[in-house]
XYZ file of C-alpha atoms in Angstrom:
626
model
C -11.973 20.312 -15.788
C -10.743 19.597 -12.261
C -7.612 21.508 -11.205
C -5.528 18.301 -10.962
C -6.559 17.222 -14.466
C -5.788 20.689 -15.814
C -2.321 20.519 -14.179
C -1.613 17.119 -15.690
C -2.861 17.841 -19.210
C -1.169 21.267 -19.386
C 2.136 19.594 -18.600
C 1.538 16.627 -20.903
C 1.459 14.223 -17.968
C -1.025 11.629 -19.173
C -2.434 8.454 -17.694
C -0.388 6.329 -20.049
C 2.854 7.245 -18.276
C 1.616 8.863 -15.064
C -1.400 6.899 -13.822
C -3.080 7.286 -10.451
C -2.043 10.880 -9.765
C -5.515 12.191 -10.521
C -8.443 10.452 -8.835
C -9.906 10.142 -12.344
C -9.049 7.728 -15.143
C -10.240 10.194 -17.735
C -8.455 13.540 -17.607
C -10.137 15.187 -20.609
C -13.684 13.987 -21.279
C -14.285 16.635 -23.924
C -11.426 15.270 -26.013
C -12.319 11.622 -25.388
C -15.999 12.093 -26.229
C -14.984 13.886 -29.439
C -12.725 10.970 -30.325
C -15.575 8.520 -29.769
C -17.973 10.546 -31.926
C -15.420 10.884 -34.728
C -14.832 7.145 -34.795
C -11.197 7.274 -33.720
C -9.652 3.918 -32.884
C -9.962 3.006 -29.220
C -8.724 -0.022 -27.345
C -11.663 -2.137 -26.229
C -10.726 -4.135 -23.145
C -12.850 -7.202 -23.814
C -11.677 -8.962 -20.652
C -13.167 -6.173 -18.530
C -16.737 -7.177 -19.398
C -19.294 -7.430 -16.580
C -23.011 -6.942 -16.165
C -25.369 -4.970 -13.937
C -29.108 -4.471 -14.006
C -28.515 -1.592 -16.447
C -26.840 -3.816 -19.042
C -23.398 -4.977 -20.159
C -20.275 -2.951 -19.491
C -16.780 -2.829 -20.926
C -13.833 -0.423 -20.602
C -12.504 1.468 -23.605
C -9.231 3.399 -23.676
C -7.717 6.141 -25.814
C -4.065 6.170 -26.861
C -3.220 8.701 -24.113
C -4.660 6.470 -21.389
C -8.018 8.179 -20.864
C -10.747 5.598 -20.151
C -14.494 5.460 -20.591
C -17.207 3.061 -19.456
C -19.178 1.684 -22.396
C -22.698 0.438 -21.659
C -24.728 -1.692 -24.041
C -28.357 -1.798 -22.958
C -31.854 -2.238 -24.324
C -33.482 -0.728 -21.249
C -31.500 2.504 -20.720
C -32.010 5.836 -22.453
C -29.777 8.885 -22.319
C -32.200 10.476 -19.844
C -32.115 7.430 -17.567
C -28.379 6.738 -17.850
C -26.891 5.503 -14.549
C -23.676 7.557 -14.851
C -22.936 11.086 -15.961
C -22.171 12.840 -18.212
C -23.489 10.539 -20.920
C -22.581 10.261 -24.594
C -24.862 8.155 -26.777
C -23.187 6.885 -29.928
C -24.245 4.165 -32.365
C -26.669 2.627 -29.896
C -24.237 2.451 -26.942
C -23.649 4.781 -24.019
C -20.241 6.137 -22.966
C -19.278 7.737 -19.666
C -15.977 9.207 -18.419
C -14.029 7.103 -15.930
C -14.261 9.747 -13.232
C -13.925 9.045 -9.529
C -17.578 9.989 -9.078
C -18.580 7.402 -11.666
C -16.407 4.798 -9.951
C -18.595 5.180 -6.868
C -21.722 4.756 -8.995
C -20.298 1.712 -10.799
C -19.445 0.073 -7.494
C -23.012 0.480 -6.301
C -24.463 -0.837 -9.555
C -22.158 -3.863 -9.597
C -22.664 -4.830 -5.958
C -26.418 -4.258 -6.067
C -26.532 -6.690 -8.992
C -24.149 -9.246 -7.467
C -22.878 -8.893 -3.897
C -20.230 -11.522 -4.641
C -18.680 -9.562 -7.501
C -14.922 -9.183 -7.073
C -14.337 -6.063 -9.124
C -13.845 -3.992 -5.993
C -11.835 -4.559 -2.814
C -13.880 -6.232 -0.119
C -13.763 -7.279 3.524
C -15.280 -10.731 3.023
C -13.845 -14.211 2.733
C -10.489 -15.557 3.854
C -8.801 -12.140 3.528
C -10.593 -11.138 6.747
C -8.306 -13.501 8.671
C -5.418 -14.483 6.370
C -3.681 -12.223 3.872
C -0.405 -11.065 2.413
C -0.014 -7.289 2.271
C 1.515 -6.216 -1.031
C 2.672 -2.630 -0.726
C 4.207 -0.395 -3.362
C 6.743 2.242 -2.552
C 7.035 3.760 -5.989
C 4.752 2.754 -8.913
C 1.735 0.650 -9.862
C 3.793 -1.596 -12.144
C 3.694 -4.476 -9.653
C -0.048 -5.045 -10.084
C 0.156 -7.565 -12.964
C 2.448 -9.750 -10.838
C 0.113 -9.493 -7.849
C -2.961 -10.323 -9.900
C -1.224 -13.234 -11.624
C -0.264 -14.679 -8.234
C -3.801 -14.395 -6.885
C -5.305 -15.902 -10.022
C -2.879 -18.829 -10.195
C -2.789 -19.577 -6.463
C -6.537 -19.172 -6.063
C -6.271 -16.830 -3.072
C -7.006 -13.198 -2.414
C -4.410 -10.889 -0.888
C -4.207 -7.274 0.142
C -3.406 -6.256 -3.405
C -3.175 -2.527 -2.763
C -1.423 -1.331 0.395
C 0.094 2.042 1.147
C 0.738 4.324 4.104
C -1.422 7.427 3.856
C -0.499 10.311 3.872
C 3.160 9.272 4.209
C 3.456 7.518 0.838
C 0.359 8.575 -1.106
C -0.928 12.094 -1.722
C -3.967 12.335 0.527
C -5.397 15.426 -1.199
C -4.438 16.481 -4.730
C -5.676 20.026 -4.129
C -3.312 20.312 -1.153
C -0.562 19.052 -3.446
C -1.343 21.656 -6.099
C -1.304 24.445 -3.524
C 2.064 23.220 -2.212
C 0.625 22.716 1.266
C 1.492 19.055 1.868
C 3.215 18.404 5.163
C 6.641 16.778 5.299
C 7.864 13.465 6.710
C 11.204 13.156 8.524
C 13.680 10.695 7.051
C 16.586 10.597 9.534
C 18.708 8.405 7.283
C 18.909 11.179 4.689
C 18.932 13.986 7.257
C 15.957 15.746 5.735
C 12.205 16.002 5.599
C 10.523 14.883 2.386
C 7.033 16.005 1.322
C 4.201 13.600 2.041
C 3.059 11.492 -0.856
C 6.631 10.865 -1.960
C 5.419 8.192 -4.415
C 3.524 10.802 -6.426
C 0.230 8.973 -6.840
C -2.869 9.888 -4.848
C -4.876 7.597 -2.590
C -7.963 8.125 -4.742
C -5.950 7.524 -7.906
C -4.612 4.262 -6.493
C -8.137 3.290 -5.440
C -9.291 3.813 -9.008
C -6.256 2.281 -10.658
C -6.297 -1.021 -8.805
C -9.894 -1.609 -9.905
C -9.134 -0.723 -13.525
C -6.090 -3.017 -13.548
C -8.107 -6.019 -12.427
C -10.846 -5.334 -14.941
C -8.505 -4.927 -17.900
C -6.737 -8.241 -17.261
C -10.001 -10.064 -16.529
C -8.912 -10.958 -12.985
C -12.348 -9.998 -11.658
C -13.900 -12.963 -13.509
C -12.258 -15.397 -11.046
C -14.560 -14.242 -8.244
C -11.593 -14.028 -5.842
C -11.992 -11.486 -3.044
C -9.102 -9.063 -2.566
C -8.560 -6.074 -0.302
C -7.128 -2.559 -0.242
C -5.353 -1.513 2.959
C -5.139 2.154 3.918
C -2.056 1.533 6.012
C -0.862 3.529 9.015
C -3.838 5.850 9.168
C -2.557 8.421 11.692
C -4.794 9.016 14.680
C -4.702 12.270 16.629
C -1.855 14.693 17.099
C -1.298 17.075 14.206
C -3.588 14.994 11.984
C -6.771 16.105 13.760
C -7.147 19.146 11.516
C -7.313 17.102 8.314
C -9.058 14.041 9.633
C -12.119 14.479 7.421
C -10.054 14.668 4.230
C -8.106 11.551 5.211
C -11.411 9.742 5.645
C -12.730 10.914 2.267
C -9.572 9.844 0.460
C -9.723 6.311 1.858
C -13.318 5.721 0.803
C -12.521 2.614 -1.265
C -10.193 1.043 1.289
C -11.687 -2.209 2.538
C -9.126 -2.461 5.299
C -7.969 0.296 7.677
C -4.822 0.161 9.808
C -5.150 2.501 12.787
C -1.828 4.030 13.852
C -2.138 5.561 17.313
C 1.412 6.887 17.485
C 0.687 10.588 16.691
C -1.626 10.888 19.710
C 0.506 8.624 21.899
C 3.485 10.903 21.240
C 1.770 13.856 22.919
C 0.041 11.969 25.740
C 1.421 12.527 29.242
C 0.796 9.819 31.844
C 0.334 10.826 35.509
C 3.241 9.797 37.695
C 1.715 8.396 40.877
C -0.591 5.416 41.239
C -3.184 7.670 42.880
C -3.145 10.140 39.997
C -3.494 7.353 37.454
C -6.439 5.859 39.306
C -8.076 9.273 39.563
C -7.637 9.833 35.810
C -9.233 6.486 34.982
C -12.123 7.069 37.385
C -12.780 10.522 35.926
C -12.461 9.724 32.227
C -13.466 6.096 31.622
C -16.751 4.484 32.566
C -16.292 1.897 35.293
C -18.340 -0.658 33.348
C -15.922 -0.424 30.422
C -12.909 -0.873 32.713
C -14.602 -3.933 34.236
C -15.234 -5.398 30.776
C -11.608 -4.908 29.846
C -10.383 -6.562 33.037
C -12.746 -9.502 32.510
C -11.698 -10.040 28.906
C -8.035 -9.927 29.877
C -8.783 -12.613 32.458
C -10.600 -14.632 29.778
C -7.342 -14.778 27.860
C -5.631 -16.406 30.837
C -3.685 -13.343 31.914
C -3.750 -11.113 34.953
C -3.010 -7.411 35.075
C -2.831 -5.658 38.437
C -4.766 -2.452 38.966
C -1.816 -0.078 38.733
C -0.514 -1.736 35.560
C -3.946 -1.529 33.956
C -4.406 2.096 35.011
C -0.983 3.025 33.639
C -1.790 1.571 30.236
C -5.281 3.090 30.187
C -3.898 6.532 30.978
C -1.459 6.195 28.119
C -3.791 4.892 25.431
C -7.207 6.295 26.357
C -6.931 9.662 24.514
C -5.831 7.858 21.343
C -8.580 5.232 21.709
C -11.214 7.955 21.971
C -9.896 9.488 18.767
C -9.714 6.084 17.105
C -13.405 5.620 17.887
C -14.193 9.008 16.401
C -12.218 8.186 13.243
C -13.832 4.762 12.969
C -17.282 6.327 13.095
C -16.287 8.713 10.319
C -15.035 5.871 8.118
C -18.355 4.105 8.630
C -20.393 7.252 7.957
C -18.515 8.013 4.724
C -19.229 4.519 3.411
C -22.851 4.698 4.515
C -23.259 7.913 2.523
C -21.459 6.802 -0.648
C -22.328 3.119 -0.983
C -25.694 1.413 -1.171
C -24.904 -2.194 -0.157
C -23.720 -3.902 3.015
C -20.785 -5.512 1.209
C -19.766 -2.144 -0.185
C -19.761 -0.507 3.229
C -17.884 -3.164 5.178
C -14.220 -2.764 6.082
C -11.628 -4.600 8.139
C -9.762 -3.056 11.049
C -6.178 -3.508 12.118
C -4.763 -2.047 15.316
C -1.089 -1.226 15.002
C 0.461 -1.374 18.480
C 4.038 -1.935 17.390
C 4.614 1.794 18.030
C 4.222 1.298 21.793
C 7.591 1.207 23.600
C 9.594 -2.049 23.509
C 8.429 -5.534 22.608
C 4.677 -5.880 23.017
C 3.687 -7.994 26.010
C 0.722 -10.384 25.824
C -0.918 -8.344 28.591
C -0.732 -5.160 26.513
C -2.218 -6.955 23.507
C -5.046 -8.322 25.679
C -5.869 -4.887 27.094
C -5.837 -3.207 23.674
C -8.019 -5.885 22.068
C -10.388 -5.713 25.029
C -10.685 -1.957 24.662
C -11.445 -2.195 20.943
C -14.071 -4.839 21.628
C -15.687 -2.953 24.516
C -15.768 0.283 22.510
C -17.638 -1.360 19.633
C -14.808 -1.509 17.098
C -13.473 -5.085 17.195
C -10.383 -5.557 15.059
C -9.552 -8.293 12.576
C -5.784 -7.942 12.887
C -3.431 -6.671 15.565
C 0.224 -5.856 14.971
C 2.412 -6.312 18.067
C 6.099 -5.391 18.113
C 8.355 -8.427 17.712
C 11.601 -6.513 17.298
C 11.725 -6.888 13.509
C 14.243 -4.875 11.524
C 13.121 -3.807 8.064
C 14.290 -6.111 5.280
C 16.301 -8.291 7.668
C 15.633 -11.891 8.785
C 14.865 -12.414 12.451
C 18.081 -14.000 13.757
C 16.663 -16.458 16.333
C 13.827 -18.597 14.999
C 13.251 -20.388 18.319
C 12.889 -17.066 20.125
C 10.581 -15.795 17.398
C 8.373 -18.836 17.828
C 8.129 -18.208 21.577
C 7.216 -14.540 21.025
C 4.517 -15.380 18.495
C 3.090 -18.174 20.644
C 2.654 -15.814 23.586
C 0.750 -13.361 21.379
C -1.282 -16.058 19.645
C -2.574 -17.373 22.962
C -4.243 -13.993 23.412
C -5.293 -13.356 19.829
C -7.099 -16.649 19.357
C -9.309 -15.886 22.365
C -10.434 -12.697 20.653
C -10.679 -14.269 17.188
C -8.047 -11.855 15.899
C -5.222 -12.577 13.444
C -1.659 -11.356 13.933
C -0.255 -8.680 11.665
C 3.469 -8.894 11.034
C 4.714 -5.444 10.056
C 8.117 -4.886 8.428
C 7.522 -8.300 6.902
C 9.783 -7.990 3.860
C 13.108 -9.771 3.816
C 12.464 -12.321 6.537
C 13.796 -15.840 6.120
C 11.809 -18.783 4.828
C 12.137 -20.253 8.328
C 10.750 -17.047 9.878
C 7.719 -17.138 7.601
C 7.246 -20.826 8.360
C 7.038 -20.125 12.089
C 4.562 -17.290 11.537
C 2.276 -19.572 9.558
C 2.700 -22.609 11.796
C 1.970 -20.887 15.103
C -1.014 -18.877 13.843
C -2.444 -21.608 11.643
C -2.299 -19.167 8.756
C -4.345 -16.547 10.625
C -1.960 -13.766 9.802
C -1.115 -10.768 7.717
C 2.415 -10.139 6.484
C 3.088 -6.618 5.253
C 5.647 -6.336 2.471
C 6.621 -3.220 0.563
C 10.302 -2.445 0.101
C 10.817 -5.822 -1.557
C 9.173 -4.692 -4.765
C 11.544 -1.819 -5.494
C 14.303 -4.395 -5.104
C 12.594 -6.664 -7.605
C 12.368 -3.803 -10.098
C 16.098 -3.261 -9.711
C 16.761 -6.930 -10.432
C 14.479 -6.804 -13.474
C 16.057 -3.684 -14.973
C 19.645 -4.701 -14.265
C 19.089 -7.988 -16.094
C 17.277 -6.496 -19.083
C 18.889 -6.432 -22.533
C 16.924 -3.294 -23.453
C 19.037 -0.133 -23.769
C 16.411 2.095 -22.187
C 16.044 -0.244 -19.209
C 19.806 -0.309 -18.763
C 20.020 3.486 -18.903
C 17.335 3.809 -16.244
C 19.036 1.202 -14.068
C 22.433 2.909 -14.272
C 20.959 6.335 -13.487
C 18.967 4.872 -10.604
C 22.028 3.187 -9.130
C 24.157 6.331 -9.529
C 21.486 8.334 -7.695
C 21.895 6.083 -4.664
C 25.698 6.314 -4.866
C 25.445 10.103 -4.826
C 23.110 10.097 -1.815
C 25.334 7.642 0.029
C 28.510 9.661 -0.557
C 26.835 12.884 0.517
C 25.317 11.229 3.575
C 28.609 9.698 4.685
C 30.018 13.184 5.302
C 26.846 14.866 6.549
C 26.768 17.214 9.520
C 23.879 15.078 10.827
C 25.256 12.310 13.035
C 22.339 9.963 12.311
C 22.530 10.515 8.549
C 26.296 10.010 8.542
C 26.170 6.871 10.681
C 23.465 5.241 8.589
C 25.050 6.152 5.258
C 28.349 4.662 6.382
C 26.605 1.535 7.589
C 24.936 1.128 4.192
C 28.230 1.665 2.386
C 30.128 -0.756 4.623
C 27.463 -3.426 4.127
C 27.714 -3.041 0.345
C 31.507 -3.328 0.436
C 31.399 -6.322 2.769
C 28.966 -8.010 0.405
C 31.616 -7.684 -2.301
C 34.326 -8.815 0.186
C 36.148 -5.491 -0.081
C 37.810 -3.268 2.509
C 35.573 -0.833 4.382
C 38.448 1.503 5.190
C 37.281 4.070 2.647
C 36.089 7.068 4.651
C 39.137 9.275 4.270
C 37.238 11.684 2.021
C 34.165 11.887 -0.200
C 36.412 11.121 -3.136
C 37.680 7.856 -1.642
C 34.132 6.726 -0.844
C 32.940 7.603 -4.333
C 35.852 5.758 -5.896
C 35.042 2.657 -3.832
C 31.344 2.667 -4.729
C 31.796 3.552 -8.378
C 34.329 0.745 -8.632
C 31.566 -1.766 -7.914
C 29.480 -3.409 -10.596
C 26.001 -1.939 -9.922
C 23.878 -4.491 -8.088
C 20.457 -4.498 -6.433
C 22.106 -6.485 -3.626
C 24.028 -3.427 -2.480
C 22.609 -2.000 0.731
C 23.087 1.644 -0.216
C 20.987 1.076 -3.349
C 18.345 -0.854 -1.406
C 17.900 1.841 1.249
C 17.811 4.926 -0.980
C 16.175 3.540 -4.125
C 12.522 4.448 -3.459
C 13.377 8.153 -3.341
C 14.343 8.184 -7.030
C 10.867 7.871 -8.460
C 9.829 11.454 -7.666
C 13.263 13.086 -7.546
C 12.972 16.134 -9.768
C 15.122 15.620 -12.893
C 16.591 12.575 -11.153
C 18.812 14.745 -8.959
C 20.327 13.284 -5.786
C 19.643 16.489 -3.910
C 17.462 16.724 -0.828
C 15.517 19.628 -2.307
C 14.622 17.471 -5.331
C 13.093 14.589 -3.365
C 9.327 14.140 -3.316
C 8.963 16.720 -6.086
C 5.289 17.104 -7.031
C 6.072 19.538 -9.830
C 6.146 18.555 -13.510
C 9.874 17.786 -13.103
C 9.087 15.150 -10.473
C 6.336 13.570 -12.533
C 8.464 13.494 -15.678
C 10.982 11.562 -13.626
C 8.230 9.152 -12.519
C 7.275 8.610 -16.166
C 10.663 7.001 -16.817
C 9.557 3.899 -14.949
C 6.399 3.638 -17.045
C 8.522 3.686 -20.194
C 10.361 0.431 -19.438
C 10.327 -2.284 -22.078
C 8.033 -5.278 -22.340
C 11.051 -7.377 -21.374
C 11.510 -5.321 -18.220
C 7.805 -5.473 -17.370
C 7.722 -9.233 -17.763
C 10.821 -9.713 -15.629
C 9.413 -7.466 -12.904
C 5.951 -9.044 -12.931
C 7.454 -12.525 -12.836
C 9.653 -11.648 -9.849
C 6.774 -10.049 -7.947
C 4.619 -13.121 -8.519
C 7.467 -15.451 -7.569
C 7.977 -13.653 -4.268
C 4.266 -13.852 -3.422
C 4.189 -17.542 -4.306
C 7.151 -18.066 -1.982
C 5.399 -16.246 0.871
C 2.237 -18.302 0.363
C 4.231 -21.539 0.403
C 6.430 -20.651 3.390
C 3.485 -19.547 5.531
C 1.460 -22.601 4.529
C -1.554 -20.638 3.311
C -1.248 -22.378 -0.070
C -0.165 -25.996 -0.512
C 3.265 -26.863 -1.906
C 1.960 -28.551 -5.063
C -0.049 -25.503 -6.130
C 2.929 -23.243 -5.435
C 5.258 -25.563 -7.341
C 2.989 -25.546 -10.367
C 2.870 -21.759 -10.255
C 6.666 -21.530 -10.182
C 6.924 -23.841 -13.185
C 4.380 -21.754 -15.052
C 6.272 -18.536 -14.314
C 9.336 -19.989 -15.990
C 7.434 -20.660 -19.197
C 6.636 -17.136 -20.445
C 8.461 -15.575 -23.346
C 6.315 -12.423 -23.606
C 4.523 -10.018 -21.295
C 1.299 -10.473 -23.283
C 1.381 -14.212 -22.603
C 1.850 -13.488 -18.909
C -1.112 -11.091 -18.860
C -3.279 -13.581 -20.733
C -2.898 -16.069 -17.895
C -4.440 -13.710 -15.321
C -7.981 -14.094 -16.654
C -9.824 -17.420 -16.450
C -9.699 -19.485 -19.625
C -12.006 -18.146 -22.376
C -12.581 -14.732 -20.739
C -12.263 -12.101 -23.443
C -10.822 -14.635 -25.885
């Protein structure tokens, strides 16, 4: 048994209420194979059925959440079984849903049908137009995402997370307590990486299993998995290979140059800059870059170009090295062209200030000249997280200036911090780019869970909601009197915004007691800013404590806390899934990537469900698994 599976089973942390921590979807094959041989009742996921050259496959699941692949075949014997280990029982073959077998299944499925949509892919409209659906805390949003794709008829980036910031990049590093930490200035503390609790390999596995079990894969709709904010250079050099291995199933990589940019020193004089460029970059490449910038209708003088090259060249060299490693890992693991392909996004919104069209042109030219053309580029537009852009006319001008460059290179625009923008903002994004865009959303879905739980009639859902809200009150009160100026200022801003929303006085900062009295006098609401900003930290807070030492707790206490979200009622799950789908439908309509009639029909359909099972049944095409 793998160390991570031993840790989980010893602490009674099972897939049913703690999925996607282990890379595997079978933690204890010995127990599952014994259950199969003894004839114990298993759930057969009929909608998961698909075929390969080896035969017909379906997923089966034990009551604790362990899964197995079941193969029915006239041509396979135990000795020639395509996966391992193999259990033959009553004429069928069973295999554990291990990460290793997931790789083998992908190869079998894509060798048999390169258009199969079981796995994330880089083909189709998602290579130029997509909505990025991130998850800051659980996998419970997936039914809503899959319903939206199925009923709108489009693929989206259905799995999107920052790695290693949000997901555990290496479960063995987690078990040895050697994960790095991430600074969160607004709480005045560093929190361990992977603060969601699940691993990148577990999420890779889980998103495939989710789409099989609902029958989504039978639509033939391509979808993608974005390994977001992949850090290039800096302190991440030493674990680069493990980051690459963990993101094996990602069909879409976002390259974040900021770690290397942060340690790069640019020469001061024009002569020194020119000398650096002449010594480190081939003249033919510099000429190609200058020519491509000119092709986009822009001019960059020599000193300006040299300054930018000096700044970005070390990170671009490391990006090339990382890109080659991503390609090599896929070449080694996967047997088909479609299985090895991946999309690239260059995130340049970390460069200082608003991104100029000239900077975008130079960066796209470099990527092209270095043999790693990107599909998306993310300039800085001055977005604030979860806030509408205040001047739509100005936003249109900014996007138009970037689009004039991007369309020359055949590159779509990535809009980061895309949650919480106005319908008018999204309309401008879609109109200017002609739908050639990516909008990243993430924080929105914790908000939607809060709305779902707060409106639930289930006692357990209400208890979770009240505890969750109180956690954010406690963090806000503590932060408002912190010794850290940044933590104190931000906590007070969150508190004031919540009080203003309720049209109450903000003159409450006399003492911690007066702040607590003001916040606890409010009716808990997901509209309150202090709840919105702190909420994602609750999922892995050991024993639910609002203490900095409890945040991002990868011990059993943290995972037992995470399990609370997986225990919500069917009513809560339906409400959450419906709200997730509704938000995606709204994004698709506002950006114009799906027509208004289709979106309207989807909204009407969402209003019709009276059970979560009925909702799930409408993800698969008609007659699949019926």
